[in-house]
Each structure stands twice: as C-alpha cells, then as structure tokens.
Amino acid sequence: MEVKEIRFDDGSLVFYDETGHDIYFIREDLLDEVMDDGDSEWINQLSSKSWATKAILQQVADIITEKFPDNKINWGTTNKLIQTQE
C-alpha cells in the first residue's frame, strides 16, 4: 500500500491510497497533540505504519507547523524520529 495523496476533507487530514480510498485520517483539531515527552503524537503514531515513509511524515510535519504555528511540539526530537524512517 502506498499513500498517493494527503488532503483536508470534512475537518480531517485524510490519507488516500493509489486507488483513491482513504486509509487513515486525523481530525484537524487534534493535529498538534503532544506526547508526554513533547514529541508529536501523530508523527509518533504514523511512524509505525508501513506506508508512512520519511516523505509522508515530513509532509505531515509541514502541515502541522503551517496550521498550528504556535504548537508545543518538540521538533528537535520529532524530526529525529522522521529522519529514522525509510
């Protein structure tokens, strides 16, 4: 499975596969959720998905920082997690 598109749809960030079917979504109002250690909750969760490549995680990080410029995410450690993806 491969993510072909990520876009906002009905208040959620939706991940679509190559056939146009949605395979995952995150409510927009939850995108800037932070774990106890300060890392992005969603980058952390997505990193365990086989289809979540480094490029996909970086795209999500860019979307979060664009939508929530004053977020409390520790981007230093979150970016390290992104860089470990293949």
Coordinates of C-alpha atoms in Angstrom, one line a residue:
M1 CA 0.0 0.0 0.0
E2 CA 1.2 3.5 -0.8
V3 CA -0.1 6.9 0.0
K4 CA -0.7 8.9 -3.1
E5 CA -2.4 11.9 -1.6
I6 CA -2.9 13.7 1.7
R7 CA -5.5 16.4 1.9
F8 CA -8.0 18.0 4.2
D9 CA -11.5 16.7 3.8
D10 CA -14.5 17.3 6.1
G11 CA -12.4 18.6 9.0
S12 CA -9.8 15.8 8.9
L13 CA -6.4 15.2 7.3
V14 CA -7.0 12.2 5.1
F15 CA -4.5 9.8 3.6
Y16 CA -5.5 8.3 0.3
D17 CA -4.0 5.2 -1.4
E18 CA -3.3 4.7 -5.1
T19 CA -6.9 3.6 -5.7
G20 CA -8.3 6.8 -4.1
H21 CA -9.6 5.0 -1.0
D22 CA -9.0 6.7 2.4
I23 CA -6.7 4.6 4.5
Y24 CA -6.2 6.8 7.5
F25 CA -7.4 10.1 8.9
I26 CA -6.6 12.5 11.7
R27 CA -9.1 15.1 12.9
E28 CA -7.7 18.6 12.1
D29 CA -8.2 19.8 15.7
L30 CA -6.0 17.0 17.0
L31 CA -3.0 17.5 14.7
D32 CA -0.9 19.4 17.2
E33 CA -1.3 16.8 20.0
V34 CA 1.8 16.4 22.1
M35 CA 3.1 13.3 23.9
D36 CA 4.4 13.5 27.4
D37 CA 8.0 13.8 26.1
G38 CA 7.0 16.6 23.8
D39 CA 7.1 14.7 20.5
S40 CA 4.3 14.9 18.0
E41 CA 1.6 12.3 18.9
W42 CA 0.7 11.9 15.2
I43 CA 4.2 11.6 13.8
N44 CA 4.9 9.0 16.5
Q45 CA 1.8 7.0 15.7
L46 CA 2.3 7.3 11.9
S47 CA 5.9 6.2 12.2
S48 CA 4.7 2.6 12.9
K49 CA 2.6 2.4 9.7
S50 CA 4.3 0.6 6.9
W51 CA 3.1 3.2 4.3
A52 CA 4.4 6.2 6.4
T53 CA 7.7 7.0 4.6
K54 CA 10.0 9.7 5.6
A55 CA 8.5 11.9 2.9
I56 CA 4.9 11.3 4.3
L57 CA 6.0 12.1 7.9
Q58 CA 7.8 15.3 6.7
Q59 CA 4.6 16.3 4.8
V60 CA 2.5 15.8 7.9
A61 CA 5.1 17.8 10.0
D62 CA 4.9 20.6 7.5
I63 CA 1.1 20.6 7.6
I64 CA 1.1 20.7 11.4
T65 CA 3.5 23.7 11.5
E66 CA 1.6 25.5 8.8
K67 CA -1.8 25.0 10.5
F68 CA -0.5 25.4 14.1
P69 CA 2.5 27.7 14.0
D70 CA 2.4 28.1 17.8
N71 CA 2.3 24.4 18.6
K72 CA 4.1 23.0 21.6
I73 CA 5.7 20.1 19.8
N74 CA 9.4 19.4 20.4
W75 CA 10.5 19.5 16.7
G76 CA 14.1 18.6 17.6
T77 CA 13.3 15.1 18.7
T78 CA 10.3 14.7 16.4
N79 CA 12.5 15.5 13.4
K80 CA 15.0 12.8 14.6
L81 CA 12.1 10.3 14.5
I82 CA 11.2 11.4 11.0
Q83 CA 14.8 11.0 9.8
T84 CA 14.8 7.4 11.0
Q85 CA 12.0 6.4 8.6
E86 CA 12.9 4.9 5.3

